[in-house]
């Protein structure tokens, strides 16, 4: 145990070092270079591919040379969010962490711990000489958070091993053995601009204070989706006040994160303002009451501003209001037989106003690969009825539990022997990269483990420090067991 304790300290030191390296999704080049430098300075064999994925190989320890290689895998990118008012450039600035009792937290930003801790466990193993293991292939993938393009485009011969340990879970004392299929779609809704009308009053409107969270893990918690809430509000106002004209609207920062904030600029005839402000006050009270337990800090703000030069046409504005109001958010089907309890869900993750078009990102999940395309087709039909075009950005396959999995059996033994824990076998309602490995290599055996992490992909992300040590102990025990079979 004492040797393992020393080693887990190395994991935390490496995590601090990794957090000096900016690594937002689709901008991981600095992290790729960090890993290449890590391998070079230690004289290790490595490869990179066109997506920036990195594979670092380590020979088997003495006596384990004849055993087939083990693949350790995690993604290097992270969802980058910052608290309101915090200056943070995700492509340049480091992540600052601090210890809060039994938890590791970040200072006003997301932390990327759900994959970053796994990355650093892999690096700590690569950097150690006293851990028994078969030949290792440590695979670091890119852009998991915004489309899984790294693993999706991975060459089938990039890795040789077929026993894969994914380190991207955040449910300590559980072994993830299956995960949902996911479909990410980009919705493009065109609009035209026109001169701002006279005798109108304009407002800067803000919805803020939501907890946010991962749209797969936290979708069951009843939190507000800022885009959905604001869409409902504007749709209701538009029915009663037909002269509302929208100038701009934006919200959300990542497709797989529940949006916590929305900002919009719009106006209406002077004679309609009293009714609108009354509706605003009533809706604000209703929203704060609706989410008083699940999202207690949500709030809305309205500030009068000077008139802009241009507004979005009524046709374009109305189409957006209807689209936001019609698109579903949250759990759409449940099944108590599933460990997650969720069969399908949908998240409207991002909305941006660009030149002559709105851009929305919609993230649908289902427990079964065959169902996700049907569910996604329904989303696409809603978008097309509003006059939008739809582009598929990700079609991630589901991952089903493997009967009689050797990795599940050995990992369960490690939990019981090292920690006296009988681990739950978990089916998660989020998409893991594991589904792509199963699709590429039908014969592979794969599991996912990790420490306890709360509120992933949010500014409230927190890591249970003790669970990192315990996960590390289980991982080393599992590698030791794999060295003997």
Tab-separated table of C-alpha atoms in Angstrom:
chain	number	residue	atom	x	y	z
A	1	UNK	CA	0.000	0.000	0.000
A	2	UNK	CA	2.793	2.464	0.821
A	3	UNK	CA	4.307	2.086	-2.666
A	4	UNK	CA	0.882	2.663	-4.183
A	5	UNK	CA	0.478	5.782	-2.048
A	6	UNK	CA	3.725	7.196	-3.422
A	7	UNK	CA	2.577	6.395	-6.933
A	8	UNK	CA	-0.806	8.070	-6.541
A	9	UNK	CA	0.962	11.254	-5.427
A	10	UNK	CA	2.630	11.126	-8.831
A	11	UNK	CA	-0.829	11.041	-10.426
A	12	UNK	CA	-1.766	14.289	-8.705
A	13	UNK	CA	1.573	15.920	-9.587
A	14	UNK	CA	1.060	14.977	-13.226
A	15	UNK	CA	-2.516	16.274	-13.137
A	16	UNK	CA	-1.249	19.639	-11.922
A	17	UNK	CA	1.275	19.593	-14.757
A	18	UNK	CA	-1.377	18.601	-17.317
A	19	UNK	CA	-3.578	21.471	-16.168
A	20	UNK	CA	-0.890	23.896	-17.275
A	21	UNK	CA	-1.575	22.691	-20.831
A	22	UNK	CA	-4.661	24.191	-22.544
A	23	UNK	CA	-6.689	21.387	-24.119
A	24	UNK	CA	-10.176	22.451	-25.238
A	25	UNK	CA	-11.904	20.088	-27.640
A	26	UNK	CA	-10.753	20.521	-31.249
A	27	UNK	CA	-7.726	22.481	-29.980
A	28	UNK	CA	-5.606	19.771	-28.372
A	29	UNK	CA	-2.332	20.356	-30.231
A	30	UNK	CA	-0.560	21.598	-27.086
A	31	UNK	CA	-1.667	18.497	-25.197
A	32	UNK	CA	-0.535	16.264	-28.063
A	33	UNK	CA	2.873	17.967	-27.985
A	34	UNK	CA	2.994	17.545	-24.200
A	35	UNK	CA	2.479	13.783	-24.564
A	36	UNK	CA	5.015	13.466	-27.379
A	37	UNK	CA	7.608	15.305	-25.281
A	38	UNK	CA	6.768	13.024	-22.338
A	39	UNK	CA	7.476	9.951	-24.476
A	40	UNK	CA	10.631	11.362	-26.087
A	41	UNK	CA	12.286	12.367	-22.818
A	42	UNK	CA	11.785	8.817	-21.521
A	43	UNK	CA	12.927	7.125	-24.695
A	44	UNK	CA	9.539	5.495	-25.251
A	45	UNK	CA	8.100	4.352	-28.549
A	46	UNK	CA	5.174	6.514	-29.654
A	47	UNK	CA	2.941	7.312	-32.625
A	48	UNK	CA	0.559	10.112	-33.519
A	49	UNK	CA	-2.152	10.252	-36.154
A	50	UNK	CA	-3.847	12.940	-38.232
A	51	UNK	CA	-6.374	13.669	-35.449
A	52	UNK	CA	-3.684	14.323	-32.851
A	53	UNK	CA	-4.226	11.037	-31.012
A	54	UNK	CA	-1.103	9.716	-29.307
A	55	UNK	CA	-0.106	6.102	-28.645
A	56	UNK	CA	2.764	5.463	-26.219
A	57	UNK	CA	4.035	1.901	-25.864
A	58	UNK	CA	5.804	0.387	-22.870
A	59	UNK	CA	7.351	-3.096	-22.920
A	60	UNK	CA	6.119	-5.783	-20.540
A	61	UNK	CA	7.822	-6.132	-17.188
A	62	UNK	CA	10.095	-9.150	-16.732
A	63	UNK	CA	8.204	-12.425	-16.944
A	64	UNK	CA	5.154	-10.923	-18.697
A	65	UNK	CA	6.588	-10.773	-22.217
A	66	UNK	CA	4.409	-13.581	-23.604
A	67	UNK	CA	1.104	-12.040	-22.483
A	68	UNK	CA	-0.968	-10.106	-25.009
A	69	UNK	CA	-0.775	-6.320	-24.627
A	70	UNK	CA	-3.191	-4.284	-22.553
A	71	UNK	CA	-4.611	-1.008	-23.843
A	72	UNK	CA	-5.132	1.863	-21.380
A	73	UNK	CA	-7.231	4.631	-22.905
A	74	UNK	CA	-8.539	8.096	-22.089
A	75	UNK	CA	-9.155	11.343	-23.967
A	76	UNK	CA	-6.988	14.432	-23.616
A	77	UNK	CA	-9.534	17.137	-24.454
A	78	UNK	CA	-11.880	18.807	-21.978
A	79	UNK	CA	-14.979	20.978	-21.901
A	80	UNK	CA	-13.790	24.472	-20.983
A	81	UNK	CA	-16.231	26.592	-18.988
A	82	UNK	CA	-15.680	29.639	-16.789
A	83	UNK	CA	-17.719	31.391	-14.141
A	84	UNK	CA	-19.456	34.589	-15.137
A	85	UNK	CA	-17.000	37.469	-15.011
A	86	UNK	CA	-13.870	35.309	-14.849
A	87	UNK	CA	-11.303	36.107	-17.521
A	88	UNK	CA	-10.371	32.781	-19.059
A	89	UNK	CA	-8.973	31.942	-22.480
A	90	UNK	CA	-9.331	28.154	-22.896
A	91	UNK	CA	-6.678	28.064	-25.628
A	92	UNK	CA	-4.079	29.896	-23.532
A	93	UNK	CA	-4.818	29.778	-19.797
A	94	UNK	CA	-4.104	27.026	-17.297
A	95	UNK	CA	-6.617	25.339	-14.995
A	96	UNK	CA	-6.077	26.296	-11.350
A	97	UNK	CA	-7.008	23.682	-8.736
A	98	UNK	CA	-7.116	23.676	-4.947
A	99	UNK	CA	-7.868	21.213	-2.147
A	100	UNK	CA	-11.148	21.720	-0.303
A	101	UNK	CA	-11.139	19.182	2.527
A	102	UNK	CA	-11.612	15.771	0.895
A	103	UNK	CA	-12.196	17.247	-2.555
A	104	UNK	CA	-10.099	18.692	-5.364
A	105	UNK	CA	-11.785	21.661	-7.025
A	106	UNK	CA	-10.961	24.233	-9.693
A	107	UNK	CA	-10.895	27.997	-9.347
A	108	UNK	CA	-13.827	29.324	-11.363
A	109	UNK	CA	-13.515	26.960	-14.332
A	110	UNK	CA	-14.278	23.394	-15.287
A	111	UNK	CA	-11.462	20.976	-14.446
A	112	UNK	CA	-11.431	18.221	-17.061
A	113	UNK	CA	-10.889	15.665	-14.322
A	114	UNK	CA	-13.213	13.022	-15.758
A	115	UNK	CA	-10.624	12.266	-18.421
A	116	UNK	CA	-7.615	14.164	-17.055
A	117	UNK	CA	-7.211	11.956	-13.982
A	118	UNK	CA	-7.274	8.906	-16.251
A	119	UNK	CA	-4.667	10.462	-18.537
A	120	UNK	CA	-2.396	11.065	-15.554
A	121	UNK	CA	-2.838	7.542	-14.215
A	122	UNK	CA	-1.615	6.306	-17.584
A	123	UNK	CA	1.346	8.695	-17.501
A	124	UNK	CA	2.197	7.656	-13.934
A	125	UNK	CA	2.280	3.995	-14.993
A	126	UNK	CA	4.450	4.839	-17.991
A	127	UNK	CA	6.784	6.779	-15.695
A	128	UNK	CA	7.138	3.993	-13.079
A	129	UNK	CA	9.496	1.032	-13.005
A	130	UNK	CA	7.978	-0.936	-10.112
A	131	UNK	CA	4.527	-1.797	-11.492
A	132	UNK	CA	3.971	-5.294	-12.870
A	133	UNK	CA	2.161	-5.324	-16.229
A	134	UNK	CA	2.013	-6.921	-19.684
A	135	UNK	CA	3.097	-4.825	-22.663
A	136	UNK	CA	1.127	-1.570	-22.535
A	137	UNK	CA	-0.398	0.553	-25.253
A	138	UNK	CA	-1.455	3.863	-23.732
A	139	UNK	CA	-3.877	5.516	-26.135
A	140	UNK	CA	-4.708	9.217	-25.711
A	141	UNK	CA	-7.580	10.294	-27.967
A	142	UNK	CA	-8.793	13.727	-29.063
A	143	UNK	CA	-12.111	15.555	-29.352
A	144	UNK	CA	-14.127	13.125	-27.300
A	145	UNK	CA	-16.281	15.925	-25.893
A	146	UNK	CA	-17.436	17.464	-29.190
A	147	UNK	CA	-17.890	14.583	-31.564
A	148	UNK	CA	-15.466	11.752	-30.701
A	149	UNK	CA	-13.707	12.319	-34.015
A	150	UNK	CA	-10.379	11.103	-32.624
A	151	UNK	CA	-11.556	7.585	-31.846
A	152	UNK	CA	-14.006	7.529	-34.760
A	153	UNK	CA	-11.183	8.108	-37.262
A	154	UNK	CA	-8.655	5.899	-35.470
A	155	UNK	CA	-6.985	3.493	-37.869
A	156	UNK	CA	-7.984	-0.116	-37.023
A	157	UNK	CA	-4.305	-1.124	-36.858
A	158	UNK	CA	-3.232	1.769	-34.594
A	159	UNK	CA	-3.448	-0.500	-31.540
A	160	UNK	CA	-2.724	-4.235	-31.291
A	161	UNK	CA	-4.301	-5.053	-27.923
A	162	UNK	CA	-7.882	-6.228	-27.589
A	163	UNK	CA	-8.215	-5.966	-23.804
A	164	UNK	CA	-8.975	-2.301	-23.172
A	165	UNK	CA	-9.271	-0.398	-19.884
A	166	UNK	CA	-10.958	2.961	-20.386
A	167	UNK	CA	-10.265	5.476	-17.577
A	168	UNK	CA	-13.002	8.002	-18.323
A	169	UNK	CA	-15.625	7.037	-15.740
A	170	UNK	CA	-16.644	9.115	-12.730
A	171	UNK	CA	-18.550	6.534	-10.693
A	172	UNK	CA	-16.088	5.137	-8.182
A	173	UNK	CA	-16.885	1.644	-6.758
A	174	UNK	CA	-18.577	0.733	-10.028
A	175	UNK	CA	-17.391	-0.914	-13.231
A	176	UNK	CA	-18.959	0.563	-16.341
A	177	UNK	CA	-19.754	-2.284	-18.732
A	178	UNK	CA	-22.070	-0.545	-21.231
A	179	UNK	CA	-22.980	2.961	-22.427
A	180	UNK	CA	-25.501	4.732	-24.621
A	181	UNK	CA	-25.450	5.545	-28.301
A	182	UNK	CA	-25.305	9.248	-29.129
A	183	UNK	CA	-26.173	11.476	-32.059
A	184	UNK	CA	-24.881	15.038	-32.321
A	185	UNK	CA	-26.538	17.251	-34.927
A	186	UNK	CA	-25.792	20.776	-36.070
A	187	UNK	CA	-28.966	22.713	-36.877
A	188	UNK	CA	-28.600	25.756	-39.144
A	189	UNK	CA	-31.604	28.088	-39.257
A	190	UNK	CA	-31.275	30.965	-41.747
A	191	UNK	CA	-32.675	34.457	-41.223
A	192	UNK	CA	-32.573	37.882	-42.870
A	193	UNK	CA	-31.813	41.249	-41.289
A	194	UNK	CA	-33.716	44.494	-41.626
A	195	UNK	CA	-33.484	48.017	-40.310
A	196	UNK	CA	-34.549	48.393	-36.682
A	197	UNK	CA	-38.079	49.844	-36.474
A	198	UNK	CA	-38.778	53.230	-34.877
A	199	UNK	CA	-40.817	53.683	-31.706
A	200	UNK	CA	-39.446	50.446	-30.267
A	201	UNK	CA	-37.879	49.853	-26.882
A	202	UNK	CA	-34.976	47.391	-26.725
A	203	UNK	CA	-33.745	45.172	-23.899
A	204	UNK	CA	-30.706	43.181	-22.947
A	205	UNK	CA	-32.133	39.975	-21.461
A	206	UNK	CA	-30.118	37.459	-19.444
A	207	UNK	CA	-30.859	34.082	-17.904
A	208	UNK	CA	-28.059	32.964	-15.568
A	209	UNK	CA	-27.053	31.053	-12.456
A	210	UNK	CA	-27.803	27.499	-13.539
A	211	UNK	CA	-25.726	24.625	-12.167
A	212	UNK	CA	-25.248	23.123	-15.638
A	213	UNK	CA	-23.579	19.695	-15.682
A	214	UNK	CA	-23.080	16.805	-18.081
A	215	UNK	CA	-26.132	16.264	-20.268
A	216	UNK	CA	-25.857	12.493	-19.895
A	217	UNK	CA	-24.842	12.104	-16.252
A	218	UNK	CA	-26.922	14.995	-14.885
A	219	UNK	CA	-29.898	14.861	-17.246
A	220	UNK	CA	-31.964	13.090	-14.558
A	221	UNK	CA	-31.415	15.775	-11.911
A	222	UNK	CA	-34.151	18.156	-13.081
A	223	UNK	CA	-31.841	21.102	-13.689
A	224	UNK	CA	-32.774	23.966	-15.964
A	225	UNK	CA	-31.663	24.117	-19.574
A	226	UNK	CA	-31.261	27.860	-20.120
A	227	UNK	CA	-31.932	27.626	-23.853
A	228	UNK	CA	-35.110	25.630	-23.355
A	229	UNK	CA	-36.380	27.937	-20.596
A	230	UNK	CA	-35.692	31.091	-22.603
A	231	UNK	CA	-37.177	29.524	-25.734
A	232	UNK	CA	-40.400	28.787	-23.866
A	233	UNK	CA	-40.480	32.339	-22.494
A	234	UNK	CA	-39.926	34.028	-25.854
A	235	UNK	CA	-42.440	31.730	-27.537
A	236	UNK	CA	-45.087	32.606	-24.917
A	237	UNK	CA	-44.324	36.329	-25.214
A	238	UNK	CA	-44.472	36.154	-28.982
A	239	UNK	CA	-47.975	34.671	-28.855
A	240	UNK	CA	-49.286	37.539	-26.712
A	241	UNK	CA	-47.026	40.288	-28.070
A	242	UNK	CA	-46.736	39.795	-31.801
A	243	UNK	CA	-44.298	42.634	-32.442
A	244	UNK	CA	-41.240	41.274	-30.565
A	245	UNK	CA	-38.152	41.560	-32.777
A	246	UNK	CA	-34.997	39.646	-31.959
A	247	UNK	CA	-31.523	41.116	-32.523
A	248	UNK	CA	-29.280	38.332	-31.199
A	249	UNK	CA	-29.291	35.357	-28.856
A	250	UNK	CA	-26.565	33.048	-27.575
A	251	UNK	CA	-26.186	30.411	-24.889
A	252	UNK	CA	-24.359	27.231	-23.960
A	253	UNK	CA	-20.678	26.408	-24.376
A	254	UNK	CA	-20.543	22.711	-25.254
A	255	UNK	CA	-22.898	20.284	-26.939
A	256	UNK	CA	-22.815	17.733	-24.114
A	257	UNK	CA	-23.232	20.280	-21.318
A	258	UNK	CA	-26.557	21.550	-19.997
A	259	UNK	CA	-26.494	25.299	-20.800
A	260	UNK	CA	-26.604	27.498	-17.720
A	261	UNK	CA	-26.671	30.963	-19.301
A	262	UNK	CA	-28.393	32.748	-22.177
A	263	UNK	CA	-28.100	36.335	-23.357
A	264	UNK	CA	-30.478	37.903	-25.888
A	265	UNK	CA	-31.233	41.340	-27.265
A	266	UNK	CA	-34.745	42.105	-28.541
A	267	UNK	CA	-37.303	44.885	-28.701
A	268	UNK	CA	-41.000	45.663	-29.134
A	269	UNK	CA	-43.364	48.576	-29.686
A	270	UNK	CA	-43.544	51.020	-26.803
A	271	UNK	CA	-47.195	50.145	-26.226
A	272	UNK	CA	-46.348	46.488	-25.625
A	273	UNK	CA	-43.626	47.062	-23.040
A	274	UNK	CA	-45.876	47.207	-19.973
A	275	UNK	CA	-47.407	43.798	-20.783
A	276	UNK	CA	-43.988	42.336	-21.574
A	277	UNK	CA	-42.427	43.555	-18.340
A	278	UNK	CA	-45.392	42.112	-16.433
A	279	UNK	CA	-44.893	38.744	-18.207
A	280	UNK	CA	-41.172	38.910	-17.446
A	281	UNK	CA	-41.796	39.378	-13.723
A	282	UNK	CA	-44.346	36.552	-13.599
A	283	UNK	CA	-42.142	34.165	-15.553
A	284	UNK	CA	-39.093	35.015	-13.462
A	285	UNK	CA	-41.000	34.120	-10.292
A	286	UNK	CA	-42.336	30.923	-11.878
A	287	UNK	CA	-38.880	29.795	-13.008
A	288	UNK	CA	-37.288	30.433	-9.630
A	289	UNK	CA	-40.097	28.424	-8.008
A	290	UNK	CA	-39.887	25.588	-10.585
A	291	UNK	CA	-36.160	25.064	-10.025
A	292	UNK	CA	-35.977	26.055	-6.351
A	293	UNK	CA	-34.699	22.620	-5.332
A	294	UNK	CA	-32.769	21.399	-8.381
A	295	UNK	CA	-31.288	24.711	-9.610
A	296	UNK	CA	-31.789	27.236	-6.805
A	297	UNK	CA	-29.641	30.079	-8.148
A	298	UNK	CA	-31.285	30.553	-11.555
A	299	UNK	CA	-32.419	34.080	-12.262
A	300	UNK	CA	-33.412	36.439	-15.082
A	301	UNK	CA	-32.392	40.041	-15.687
A	302	UNK	CA	-33.762	42.719	-17.984
A	303	UNK	CA	-31.997	46.003	-18.825
A	304	UNK	CA	-33.210	48.645	-21.265
A	305	UNK	CA	-30.624	49.539	-23.942
A	306	UNK	CA	-30.325	51.869	-26.902
A	307	UNK	CA	-31.761	50.808	-30.243
A	308	UNK	CA	-29.498	48.723	-32.518
A	309	UNK	CA	-29.078	49.410	-36.230
A	310	UNK	CA	-30.527	46.089	-37.416
A	311	UNK	CA	-32.921	43.409	-36.204
A	312	UNK	CA	-33.701	39.886	-37.351
A	313	UNK	CA	-36.774	39.527	-39.538
A	314	UNK	CA	-40.008	38.410	-37.893
A	315	UNK	CA	-40.016	35.196	-39.928
A	316	UNK	CA	-36.536	34.276	-38.698
A	317	UNK	CA	-37.316	35.208	-35.089
A	318	UNK	CA	-40.616	33.318	-35.058
A	319	UNK	CA	-38.958	30.226	-36.526
A	320	UNK	CA	-36.345	30.239	-33.759
A	321	UNK	CA	-38.914	30.716	-30.978
A	322	UNK	CA	-40.958	27.803	-32.334
A	323	UNK	CA	-37.892	25.607	-32.766
A	324	UNK	CA	-36.610	26.181	-29.211
A	325	UNK	CA	-40.084	25.629	-27.810
A	326	UNK	CA	-40.597	22.376	-29.759
A	327	UNK	CA	-37.191	20.709	-29.375
A	328	UNK	CA	-37.285	18.335	-26.377
A	329	UNK	CA	-34.974	18.568	-23.396
A	330	UNK	CA	-34.422	16.049	-20.648
A	331	UNK	CA	-35.240	12.391	-20.144
A	332	UNK	CA	-37.694	11.215	-22.783
A	333	UNK	CA	-37.941	7.517	-21.836
A	334	UNK	CA	-37.080	5.510	-18.715
A	335	UNK	CA	-36.557	1.846	-17.877
A	336	UNK	CA	-36.038	0.723	-14.289
A	337	UNK	CA	-34.173	-2.339	-15.572
A	338	UNK	CA	-31.274	-0.134	-16.706
A	339	UNK	CA	-28.802	0.893	-14.002
A	340	UNK	CA	-28.958	4.502	-15.219
A	341	UNK	CA	-32.751	4.355	-15.306
A	342	UNK	CA	-32.735	6.273	-18.604
A	343	UNK	CA	-33.485	4.912	-22.078
A	344	UNK	CA	-33.332	8.152	-24.062
A	345	UNK	CA	-32.762	11.866	-23.590
A	346	UNK	CA	-32.103	15.042	-25.532
A	347	UNK	CA	-30.093	18.196	-24.858
A	348	UNK	CA	-30.053	21.509	-26.719
A	349	UNK	CA	-26.481	22.379	-25.846
A	350	UNK	CA	-25.442	25.450	-27.826
A	351	UNK	CA	-27.112	28.336	-29.669
A	352	UNK	CA	-25.174	31.038	-31.517
A	353	UNK	CA	-26.323	33.951	-33.672
A	354	UNK	CA	-24.052	34.191	-36.697
A	355	UNK	CA	-24.275	36.265	-39.846
A	356	UNK	CA	-27.693	35.444	-41.365
A	357	UNK	CA	-28.048	32.134	-39.505
A	358	UNK	CA	-28.634	30.621	-36.087
A	359	UNK	CA	-26.485	27.625	-35.144
A	360	UNK	CA	-27.797	25.063	-32.655
A	361	UNK	CA	-26.162	21.855	-31.415
A	362	UNK	CA	-28.511	19.055	-30.387
A	363	UNK	CA	-27.259	15.961	-28.526
A	364	UNK	CA	-29.541	12.900	-28.433
A	365	UNK	CA	-28.821	9.661	-26.553
A	366	UNK	CA	-30.484	6.258	-26.415
A	367	UNK	CA	-29.578	2.970	-24.791
A	368	UNK	CA	-29.545	1.120	-28.115
A	369	UNK	CA	-27.686	1.831	-31.355
A	370	UNK	CA	-30.691	0.850	-33.495
A	371	UNK	CA	-32.901	3.422	-31.768
A	372	UNK	CA	-30.638	6.459	-31.840
A	373	UNK	CA	-31.072	7.115	-35.561
A	374	UNK	CA	-34.878	7.029	-35.181
A	375	UNK	CA	-34.683	9.445	-32.266
A	376	UNK	CA	-32.267	11.708	-34.137
A	377	UNK	CA	-34.542	11.630	-37.197
A	378	UNK	CA	-37.369	13.033	-35.069
A	379	UNK	CA	-35.111	15.887	-33.949
A	380	UNK	CA	-34.082	16.544	-37.554
A	381	UNK	CA	-37.723	16.602	-38.661
A	382	UNK	CA	-38.566	19.227	-36.024
A	383	UNK	CA	-35.641	21.333	-37.270
A	384	UNK	CA	-36.593	20.980	-40.935
A	385	UNK	CA	-40.202	21.956	-40.229
A	386	UNK	CA	-38.797	25.210	-38.819
A	387	UNK	CA	-36.895	25.791	-42.068
A	388	UNK	CA	-33.486	24.629	-40.847
A	389	UNK	CA	-30.909	22.339	-42.402
A	390	UNK	CA	-29.278	19.565	-40.355
A	391	UNK	CA	-25.736	18.156	-40.376
A	392	UNK	CA	-24.698	15.044	-38.448
A	393	UNK	CA	-21.501	15.702	-36.449
A	394	UNK	CA	-21.373	12.461	-34.493
A	395	UNK	CA	-23.035	9.064	-34.636
A	396	UNK	CA	-21.534	7.187	-31.686
A	397	UNK	CA	-22.496	3.524	-31.290
A	398	UNK	CA	-23.800	2.060	-28.071
A	399	UNK	CA	-21.619	-0.295	-26.091
A	400	UNK	CA	-23.276	-3.427	-24.739
A	401	UNK	CA	-22.053	-5.558	-21.860
A	402	UNK	CA	-19.881	-8.530	-22.869
A	403	UNK	CA	-21.021	-11.833	-21.332
A	404	UNK	CA	-18.313	-13.644	-19.358
A	405	UNK	CA	-15.895	-10.706	-19.639
A	406	UNK	CA	-12.453	-11.569	-18.248
A	407	UNK	CA	-11.783	-7.891	-17.473
A	408	UNK	CA	-15.021	-7.532	-15.518
A	409	UNK	CA	-14.221	-10.647	-13.467
A	410	UNK	CA	-10.635	-9.617	-12.719
A	411	UNK	CA	-11.550	-6.001	-11.938
A	412	UNK	CA	-14.316	-7.172	-9.593
A	413	UNK	CA	-11.755	-9.353	-7.817
A	414	UNK	CA	-9.418	-6.371	-7.467
A	415	UNK	CA	-12.158	-4.254	-5.864
A	416	UNK	CA	-13.033	-7.015	-3.408
A	417	UNK	CA	-9.479	-7.953	-2.507
A	418	UNK	CA	-8.017	-4.439	-2.228
A	419	UNK	CA	-10.981	-2.397	-0.961
A	420	UNK	CA	-13.490	-4.975	0.266
A	421	UNK	CA	-16.031	-3.568	-2.211
A	422	UNK	CA	-18.456	-5.552	-4.348
A	423	UNK	CA	-18.577	-3.247	-7.413
A	424	UNK	CA	-21.833	-2.559	-9.221
A	425	UNK	CA	-21.824	-3.265	-12.958
A	426	UNK	CA	-23.044	-0.071	-14.536
A	427	UNK	CA	-24.746	0.861	-17.802
A	428	UNK	CA	-24.226	4.591	-18.248
A	429	UNK	CA	-26.484	7.050	-20.043
A	430	UNK	CA	-23.676	8.829	-21.786
A	431	UNK	CA	-21.590	7.914	-24.788
A	432	UNK	CA	-18.108	6.606	-24.118
A	433	UNK	CA	-15.444	5.991	-26.716
A	434	UNK	CA	-15.760	2.303	-25.835
A	435	UNK	CA	-18.563	1.896	-28.367
A	436	UNK	CA	-16.171	2.695	-31.207
A	437	UNK	CA	-13.660	0.092	-30.025
A	438	UNK	CA	-16.347	-2.566	-29.930
A	439	UNK	CA	-17.424	-1.520	-33.421
A	440	UNK	CA	-13.836	-1.605	-34.761
A	441	UNK	CA	-12.793	-4.766	-32.895
A	442	UNK	CA	-15.725	-7.121	-32.333
A	443	UNK	CA	-13.570	-9.488	-30.266
A	444	UNK	CA	-12.369	-6.845	-27.781
A	445	UNK	CA	-12.986	-7.002	-24.029
A	446	UNK	CA	-13.438	-3.556	-22.490
A	447	UNK	CA	-14.352	-1.913	-19.180
A	448	UNK	CA	-14.309	1.629	-17.813
A	449	UNK	CA	-13.382	2.722	-14.284
A	450	UNK	CA	-12.523	5.986	-12.577
A	451	UNK	CA	-12.681	8.020	-9.345
A	452	UNK	CA	-15.737	9.781	-7.971
A	453	UNK	CA	-16.218	13.097	-9.795
A	454	UNK	CA	-19.204	15.373	-9.266
A	455	UNK	CA	-20.697	17.932	-11.658
A	456	UNK	CA	-18.404	17.072	-14.553
A	457	UNK	CA	-18.200	19.596	-17.393
A	458	UNK	CA	-19.211	22.431	-15.082
A	459	UNK	CA	-17.519	25.084	-12.946
A	460	UNK	CA	-18.567	23.071	-9.873
A	461	UNK	CA	-16.576	19.984	-10.895
A	462	UNK	CA	-15.079	18.225	-7.868
A	463	UNK	CA	-12.904	15.118	-7.429
A	464	UNK	CA	-13.050	12.876	-4.365
A	465	UNK	CA	-9.330	12.662	-3.525
A	466	UNK	CA	-9.566	9.368	-1.618
A	467	UNK	CA	-11.401	7.747	-4.551
A	468	UNK	CA	-8.475	8.607	-6.848
A	469	UNK	CA	-6.158	6.652	-4.549
A	470	UNK	CA	-8.613	3.751	-4.352
A	471	UNK	CA	-9.106	3.653	-8.131
A	472	UNK	CA	-5.342	3.700	-8.559
A	473	UNK	CA	-4.966	0.737	-6.197
A	474	UNK	CA	-7.609	-1.202	-8.129
A	475	UNK	CA	-5.973	-0.384	-11.459
A	476	UNK	CA	-2.539	-1.575	-10.313
A	477	UNK	CA	-4.059	-4.717	-8.852
A	478	UNK	CA	-5.877	-5.373	-12.134
A	479	UNK	CA	-2.656	-4.951	-14.137
A	480	UNK	CA	-0.932	-7.332	-11.761
A	481	UNK	CA	-3.681	-9.911	-12.320
A	482	UNK	CA	-3.442	-9.445	-16.097
A	483	UNK	CA	0.292	-10.102	-15.812
A	484	UNK	CA	-0.528	-13.669	-14.822
A	485	UNK	CA	-3.030	-14.600	-17.502
